[in-house]
């Protein structure tokens, strides 16, 4: 598990592309710390600034304002070849004229390591990514998954302080991607190197990361563990982007200090975690799997449609006031086909399921 | 250039349709390329006719004349004839120098064009080709006027005080070199441009990320990856430079002959000697083929590894 010493610190980083009327703000006052030995993920939709931030860490882009610190040392003035940081590129960028072994040894040779040391390290890295047999092949003779492993071995070989991974799994097919998730996490734990992983795929982020930074429109939205981000999203964007959720514009009825009593629909009042002092209205998120569909007439509704997904079924139900709610019911025995479109039903919300959001 | 790229050795059975589709190109290559070369090969073994042309009588005298010196009346013991070898040698180093100069100027030019935004790239390429809308002969003659003793170049150099008296540039090796360099520069620029344009610039970032300083990125990554374009450019400049005759004729004068001038002279006018001209052409062709063969072999070996 990650210990809490800070490896990399992003301090109030601004990045503006272009000038004057064409200026585009890519990053807006982004600050966070990445811990030593941590698997840290930058998650956000395309265009949110995560790749720009990664390129700033690698040294391919400069900051407009702010700083990047590595173990307390300013990195902002160092060119890429002077930073003890290596990158796994999105399309791998393997050197096409060099063999697999030559690709992996490139960084070590540039650092002037001895022949014996380099050869041993290359052999170790190829064993780590299970490519011992491919050492003399050219990149063009490898499959996409194998190229991806070469890129990983090449970036790990110089034992960087931080490894940056720019959507490295996006070019692989689903089965391989799922397999590589487990393997990447395992390699990170084996090598003890701090990984900073960029992705737009929330499932990837949730399954691998120690902590996740969610970004949107050049701004940091929330930093936290997978559970924190999923179970206690801070704002509307995070709740909506990670997993599926029901968002309600609710009226605040009372405030008991640790939570709010809110009305999310006429006749549907509940306790929601979180606090927003002096607000009479707030946004509330309830995950579909925390709502139970039944017939006990607590909150009556009508089934609008259902989506069968194998392990579970999504019911889209309409409340009396017309609000649409998505309910996720697991397909254990007896529940499958229990409701059909048009059926009358009722829903109840599990205690602690409702979360108050900042807009 | 297709012949230079070693095929992967897949000799799959040709479908009949493919044979018909390839027939026009094979026919034109055979008729306009192979047949004339064969004709020259045959001519080089025939006897000279005095007013030009040939007598159909087998003779080795053309090759004998090229390689051996038997004295003025042909009755002395044979020695190596250095006259023509010297012309070949001058041609080789002139062509080699032109190739190197074209590479030095052409590579940065091609790089510059290939790294422009895509909408301005075609404009730059267009600008490169503009001088070539004018016939090569006209351009070479114009250059002769530019660099002669009382031509504009000497006048400007004197006007800005760099020289006191005109420098003799015309009828020197320098003039020939200038002509070759100018004539064949685009043949260097275009293949390198094509290679650089396909180049994946993420490789530069990857190399820098792996601690390579800029000059090592150029030397270890960029140059090896665009090497096929560079080699194609070098061949496209070297081979025609080797056989060039306009530049040496018009700019070099009689002292600075190259092979092309020698061959041209044998076929021009009544004083010519067709079998000898054909023999010189065959020697030139053999040298070029040997050079290309060595290149193709080394390329095939490199891509096997």
mmCIF file of N, CA and C in Angstrom, chain A residues 55-137:
data_model
loop_
_atom_site.group_PDB
_atom_site.id
_atom_site.type_symbol
_atom_site.label_atom_id
_atom_site.label_comp_id
_atom_site.label_asym_id
_atom_site.label_seq_id
_atom_site.Cartn_x
_atom_site.Cartn_y
_atom_site.Cartn_z
ATOM 1 N N UNK A 55 1.625 15.755 -19.990
ATOM 2 C CA UNK A 55 2.717 16.256 -20.817
ATOM 3 C C UNK A 55 3.519 17.328 -20.075
ATOM 4 N N UNK A 56 2.854 18.039 -19.178
ATOM 5 C CA UNK A 56 3.579 19.017 -18.348
ATOM 6 C C UNK A 56 4.499 18.286 -17.375
ATOM 7 N N UNK A 57 3.998 17.190 -16.801
ATOM 8 C CA UNK A 57 4.835 16.417 -15.875
ATOM 9 C C UNK A 57 6.044 15.839 -16.607
ATOM 10 N N UNK A 58 5.831 15.359 -17.846
ATOM 11 C CA UNK A 58 6.921 14.746 -18.617
ATOM 12 C C UNK A 58 7.901 15.797 -19.124
ATOM 13 N N UNK A 59 7.421 17.055 -19.253
ATOM 14 C CA UNK A 59 8.298 18.127 -19.735
ATOM 15 C C UNK A 59 8.077 18.474 -21.196
ATOM 16 N N UNK A 60 7.044 17.905 -21.839
ATOM 17 C CA UNK A 60 6.787 18.214 -23.242
ATOM 18 C C UNK A 60 6.017 19.528 -23.392
ATOM 19 N N UNK A 61 5.383 19.954 -22.312
ATOM 20 C CA UNK A 61 4.697 21.248 -22.301
ATOM 21 C C UNK A 61 5.199 22.023 -21.083
ATOM 22 N N UNK A 62 5.179 23.352 -21.207
ATOM 23 C CA UNK A 62 5.554 24.167 -20.057
ATOM 24 C C UNK A 62 4.286 24.673 -19.384
ATOM 25 N N UNK A 63 4.393 25.029 -18.110
ATOM 26 C CA UNK A 63 3.229 25.580 -17.415
ATOM 27 C C UNK A 63 3.138 27.070 -17.742
ATOM 28 N N UNK A 64 1.918 27.597 -17.798
ATOM 29 C CA UNK A 64 1.756 29.041 -17.930
ATOM 30 C C UNK A 64 1.998 29.690 -16.567
ATOM 31 N N UNK A 65 1.519 29.004 -15.534
ATOM 32 C CA UNK A 65 1.765 29.469 -14.174
ATOM 33 C C UNK A 65 1.701 28.255 -13.256
ATOM 34 N N UNK A 66 2.359 28.347 -12.092
ATOM 35 C CA UNK A 66 2.357 27.239 -11.153
ATOM 36 C C UNK A 66 3.637 26.436 -11.258
ATOM 37 N N UNK A 67 3.682 25.316 -10.532
ATOM 38 C CA UNK A 67 4.914 24.539 -10.457
ATOM 39 C C UNK A 67 4.619 23.050 -10.394
ATOM 40 N N UNK A 68 5.613 22.275 -10.840
ATOM 41 C CA UNK A 68 5.575 20.825 -10.644
ATOM 42 C C UNK A 68 6.787 20.474 -9.801
ATOM 43 N N UNK A 69 6.563 19.809 -8.655
ATOM 44 C CA UNK A 69 7.656 19.475 -7.747
ATOM 45 C C UNK A 69 7.786 17.961 -7.682
ATOM 46 N N UNK A 70 9.037 17.466 -7.750
ATOM 47 C CA UNK A 70 9.287 16.031 -7.605
ATOM 48 C C UNK A 70 10.155 15.858 -6.371
ATOM 49 N N UNK A 71 9.625 15.206 -5.344
ATOM 50 C CA UNK A 71 10.311 15.057 -4.055
ATOM 51 C C UNK A 71 10.895 16.401 -3.603
ATOM 52 N N UNK A 72 10.071 17.438 -3.694
ATOM 53 C CA UNK A 72 10.476 18.742 -3.187
ATOM 54 C C UNK A 72 11.343 19.554 -4.123
ATOM 55 N N UNK A 73 11.684 19.003 -5.313
ATOM 56 C CA UNK A 73 12.557 19.711 -6.237
ATOM 57 C C UNK A 73 11.733 20.244 -7.402
ATOM 58 N N UNK A 74 11.982 21.511 -7.775
ATOM 59 C CA UNK A 74 11.235 22.097 -8.888
ATOM 60 C C UNK A 74 11.597 21.412 -10.197
ATOM 61 N N UNK A 75 10.583 21.012 -10.963
ATOM 62 C CA UNK A 75 10.845 20.354 -12.242
ATOM 63 C C UNK A 75 10.640 21.293 -13.418
ATOM 64 N N UNK A 76 9.947 22.401 -13.179
ATOM 65 C CA UNK A 76 9.429 23.203 -14.285
ATOM 66 C C UNK A 76 10.489 23.644 -15.286
ATOM 67 N N UNK A 77 11.752 23.828 -14.843
ATOM 68 C CA UNK A 77 12.768 24.321 -15.769
ATOM 69 C C UNK A 77 13.564 23.209 -16.441
ATOM 70 N N UNK A 78 13.312 21.955 -16.046
ATOM 71 C CA UNK A 78 14.101 20.864 -16.603
ATOM 72 C C UNK A 78 13.483 20.360 -17.914
ATOM 73 N N UNK A 79 14.326 20.136 -18.968
ATOM 74 C CA UNK A 79 13.802 19.531 -20.192
ATOM 75 C C UNK A 79 13.492 18.045 -19.943
ATOM 76 N N UNK A 80 12.716 17.417 -20.847
ATOM 77 C CA UNK A 80 12.291 16.029 -20.624
ATOM 78 C C UNK A 80 13.452 15.072 -20.367
ATOM 79 N N UNK A 81 14.587 15.300 -21.078
ATOM 80 C CA UNK A 81 15.681 14.331 -20.941
ATOM 81 C C UNK A 81 16.453 14.488 -19.640
ATOM 82 N N UNK A 82 16.094 15.480 -18.831
ATOM 83 C CA UNK A 82 16.767 15.645 -17.539
ATOM 84 C C UNK A 82 15.846 15.261 -16.376
ATOM 85 N N UNK A 83 14.638 14.799 -16.685
ATOM 86 C CA UNK A 83 13.697 14.460 -15.613
ATOM 87 C C UNK A 83 13.704 12.955 -15.353
ATOM 88 N N UNK A 84 13.792 12.550 -14.086
ATOM 89 C CA UNK A 84 13.789 11.112 -13.781
ATOM 90 C C UNK A 84 12.368 10.539 -13.839
ATOM 91 N N UNK A 85 11.707 10.827 -14.967
ATOM 92 C CA UNK A 85 10.316 10.425 -15.168
ATOM 93 C C UNK A 85 10.255 9.786 -16.547
ATOM 94 N N UNK A 86 9.591 8.644 -16.676
ATOM 95 C CA UNK A 86 9.439 8.034 -18.003
ATOM 96 C C UNK A 86 7.971 7.878 -18.332
ATOM 97 N N UNK A 87 7.702 7.743 -19.632
ATOM 98 C CA UNK A 87 6.330 7.760 -20.115
ATOM 99 C C UNK A 87 6.032 6.531 -20.963
ATOM 100 N N UNK A 88 4.841 5.974 -20.777
ATOM 101 C CA UNK A 88 4.310 4.979 -21.715
ATOM 102 C C UNK A 88 3.317 5.738 -22.594
ATOM 103 N N UNK A 89 3.655 5.870 -23.882
ATOM 104 C CA UNK A 89 2.854 6.714 -24.765
ATOM 105 C C UNK A 89 1.610 5.980 -25.242
ATOM 106 N N UNK A 90 0.604 6.786 -25.589
ATOM 107 C CA UNK A 90 -0.680 6.221 -25.981
ATOM 108 C C UNK A 90 -0.544 5.248 -27.147
ATOM 109 N N UNK A 91 0.209 5.659 -28.186
ATOM 110 C CA UNK A 91 0.410 4.740 -29.305
ATOM 111 C C UNK A 91 1.797 4.123 -29.258
ATOM 112 N N UNK A 92 2.335 4.032 -28.064
ATOM 113 C CA UNK A 92 3.582 3.337 -27.721
ATOM 114 C C UNK A 92 4.844 4.046 -28.194
ATOM 115 N N UNK A 93 4.829 4.632 -29.436
ATOM 116 C CA UNK A 93 6.011 5.328 -29.970
ATOM 117 C C UNK A 93 7.273 4.477 -29.827
ATOM 118 N N UNK A 94 7.178 3.190 -30.177
ATOM 119 C CA UNK A 94 8.373 2.334 -30.164
ATOM 120 C C UNK A 94 9.260 2.715 -31.338
ATOM 121 N N UNK A 95 10.584 2.597 -31.147
ATOM 122 C CA UNK A 95 11.513 2.928 -32.231
ATOM 123 C C UNK A 95 11.468 1.798 -33.262
ATOM 124 N N UNK A 96 10.976 2.086 -34.483
ATOM 125 C CA UNK A 96 10.686 0.992 -35.423
ATOM 126 C C UNK A 96 11.934 0.286 -35.948
ATOM 127 N N UNK A 97 13.087 0.989 -35.912
ATOM 128 C CA UNK A 97 14.290 0.391 -36.491
ATOM 129 C C UNK A 97 15.091 -0.387 -35.452
ATOM 130 N N UNK A 98 14.653 -0.378 -34.208
ATOM 131 C CA UNK A 98 15.382 -1.090 -33.159
ATOM 132 C C UNK A 98 14.598 -2.321 -32.721
ATOM 133 N N UNK A 99 15.340 -3.345 -32.287
ATOM 134 C CA UNK A 99 14.689 -4.553 -31.795
ATOM 135 C C UNK A 99 14.051 -4.270 -30.438
ATOM 136 N N UNK A 100 13.282 -5.241 -29.968
ATOM 137 C CA UNK A 100 12.637 -5.117 -28.665
ATOM 138 C C UNK A 100 13.686 -4.838 -27.585
ATOM 139 N N UNK A 101 14.756 -5.634 -27.575
ATOM 140 C CA UNK A 101 15.792 -5.463 -26.551
ATOM 141 C C UNK A 101 16.457 -4.088 -26.680
ATOM 142 N N UNK A 102 16.691 -3.638 -27.922
ATOM 143 C CA UNK A 102 17.333 -2.329 -28.124
ATOM 144 C C UNK A 102 16.415 -1.193 -27.683
ATOM 145 N N UNK A 103 15.107 -1.366 -27.916
ATOM 146 C CA UNK A 103 14.150 -0.381 -27.431
ATOM 147 C C UNK A 103 14.228 -0.281 -25.912
ATOM 148 N N UNK A 104 14.222 -1.438 -25.254
ATOM 149 C CA UNK A 104 14.196 -1.453 -23.790
ATOM 150 C C UNK A 104 15.504 -0.895 -23.222
ATOM 151 N N UNK A 105 16.616 -1.127 -23.918
ATOM 152 C CA UNK A 105 17.906 -0.683 -23.368
ATOM 153 C C UNK A 105 18.208 0.785 -23.684
ATOM 154 N N UNK A 106 17.372 1.416 -24.530
ATOM 155 C CA UNK A 106 17.688 2.771 -25.012
ATOM 156 C C UNK A 106 17.936 3.758 -23.863
ATOM 157 N N UNK A 107 17.008 3.800 -22.920
ATOM 158 C CA UNK A 107 17.136 4.755 -21.815
ATOM 159 C C UNK A 107 18.382 4.501 -20.984
ATOM 160 N N UNK A 108 18.687 3.215 -20.749
ATOM 161 C CA UNK A 108 19.870 2.869 -19.948
ATOM 162 C C UNK A 108 21.134 3.304 -20.659
ATOM 163 N N UNK A 109 21.163 3.125 -21.998
ATOM 164 C CA UNK A 109 22.340 3.547 -22.761
ATOM 165 C C UNK A 109 22.510 5.058 -22.703
ATOM 166 N N UNK A 110 21.378 5.787 -22.797
ATOM 167 C CA UNK A 110 21.465 7.252 -22.736
ATOM 168 C C UNK A 110 21.977 7.708 -21.371
ATOM 169 N N UNK A 111 21.681 6.916 -20.334
ATOM 170 C CA UNK A 111 22.150 7.263 -19.000
ATOM 171 C C UNK A 111 23.580 6.807 -18.778
ATOM 172 N N UNK A 112 24.163 6.125 -19.792
ATOM 173 C CA UNK A 112 25.557 5.726 -19.702
ATOM 174 C C UNK A 112 25.803 4.564 -18.755
ATOM 175 N N UNK A 113 24.799 3.701 -18.590
ATOM 176 C CA UNK A 113 24.992 2.524 -17.737
ATOM 177 C C UNK A 113 25.899 1.513 -18.437
ATOM 178 N N UNK A 114 26.587 0.707 -17.654
ATOM 179 C CA UNK A 114 27.517 -0.286 -18.198
ATOM 180 C C UNK A 114 26.800 -1.367 -18.993
ATOM 181 N N UNK A 115 27.579 -2.055 -19.818
ATOM 182 C CA UNK A 115 27.007 -3.084 -20.696
ATOM 183 C C UNK A 115 26.358 -4.213 -19.916
ATOM 184 N N UNK A 116 27.085 -4.714 -18.907
ATOM 185 C CA UNK A 116 26.600 -5.861 -18.144
ATOM 186 C C UNK A 116 25.329 -5.486 -17.391
ATOM 187 N N UNK A 117 25.358 -4.294 -16.777
ATOM 188 C CA UNK A 117 24.205 -3.832 -16.006
ATOM 189 C C UNK A 117 22.995 -3.679 -16.918
ATOM 190 N N UNK A 118 23.236 -3.062 -18.112
ATOM 191 C CA UNK A 118 22.154 -2.852 -19.059
ATOM 192 C C UNK A 118 21.550 -4.183 -19.507
ATOM 193 N N UNK A 119 22.416 -5.128 -19.864
ATOM 194 C CA UNK A 119 21.932 -6.419 -20.349
ATOM 195 C C UNK A 119 21.084 -7.114 -19.282
ATOM 196 N N UNK A 120 21.536 -7.039 -18.036
ATOM 197 C CA UNK A 120 20.800 -7.705 -16.962
ATOM 198 C C UNK A 120 19.440 -7.040 -16.744
ATOM 199 N N UNK A 121 19.462 -5.699 -16.749
ATOM 200 C CA UNK A 121 18.225 -4.956 -16.526
ATOM 201 C C UNK A 121 17.215 -5.228 -17.652
ATOM 202 N N UNK A 122 17.705 -5.255 -18.906
ATOM 203 C CA UNK A 122 16.823 -5.527 -20.045
ATOM 204 C C UNK A 122 16.209 -6.913 -19.902
ATOM 205 N N UNK A 123 17.031 -7.895 -19.527
ATOM 206 C CA UNK A 123 16.521 -9.257 -19.346
ATOM 207 C C UNK A 123 15.458 -9.285 -18.252
ATOM 208 N N UNK A 124 15.733 -8.562 -17.147
ATOM 209 C CA UNK A 124 14.763 -8.515 -16.042
ATOM 210 C C UNK A 124 13.436 -7.910 -16.500
ATOM 211 N N UNK A 125 13.540 -6.794 -17.257
ATOM 212 C CA UNK A 125 12.326 -6.093 -17.695
ATOM 213 C C UNK A 125 11.520 -6.969 -18.651
ATOM 214 N N UNK A 126 12.222 -7.655 -19.583
ATOM 215 C CA UNK A 126 11.508 -8.501 -20.537
ATOM 216 C C UNK A 126 10.835 -9.670 -19.811
ATOM 217 N N UNK A 127 11.479 -10.157 -18.737
ATOM 218 C CA UNK A 127 10.850 -11.222 -17.958
ATOM 219 C C UNK A 127 9.607 -10.670 -17.256
ATOM 220 N N UNK A 128 9.716 -9.459 -16.739
ATOM 221 C CA UNK A 128 8.592 -8.835 -16.021
ATOM 222 C C UNK A 128 7.356 -8.736 -16.913
ATOM 223 N N UNK A 129 7.559 -8.429 -18.206
ATOM 224 C CA UNK A 129 6.401 -8.273 -19.101
ATOM 225 C C UNK A 129 6.200 -9.512 -19.980
ATOM 226 N N UNK A 130 6.874 -10.625 -19.632
ATOM 227 C CA UNK A 130 6.719 -11.909 -20.336
ATOM 228 C C UNK A 130 7.049 -11.818 -21.825
ATOM 229 N N UNK A 131 8.152 -11.164 -22.167
ATOM 230 C CA UNK A 131 8.523 -11.063 -23.581
ATOM 231 C C UNK A 131 9.957 -11.544 -23.812
ATOM 232 N N UNK A 132 10.453 -12.453 -22.957
ATOM 233 C CA UNK A 132 11.841 -12.924 -23.101
ATOM 234 C C UNK A 132 12.087 -13.457 -24.506
ATOM 235 N N UNK A 133 11.088 -14.134 -25.055
ATOM 236 C CA UNK A 133 11.284 -14.810 -26.345
ATOM 237 C C UNK A 133 11.289 -13.838 -27.518
ATOM 238 N N UNK A 134 10.877 -12.589 -27.275
ATOM 239 C CA UNK A 134 10.696 -11.639 -28.389
ATOM 240 C C UNK A 134 11.849 -10.632 -28.467
ATOM 241 N N UNK A 135 12.912 -10.840 -27.701
ATOM 242 C CA UNK A 135 13.959 -9.817 -27.557
ATOM 243 C C UNK A 135 14.516 -9.331 -28.895
ATOM 244 N N UNK A 136 14.622 -10.236 -29.877
ATOM 245 C CA UNK A 136 15.269 -9.846 -31.143
ATOM 246 C C UNK A 136 14.278 -9.437 -32.221
ATOM 247 N N UNK A 137 12.981 -9.454 -31.896
ATOM 248 C CA UNK A 137 11.989 -9.047 -32.894
ATOM 249 C C UNK A 137 11.988 -7.533 -33.059
#
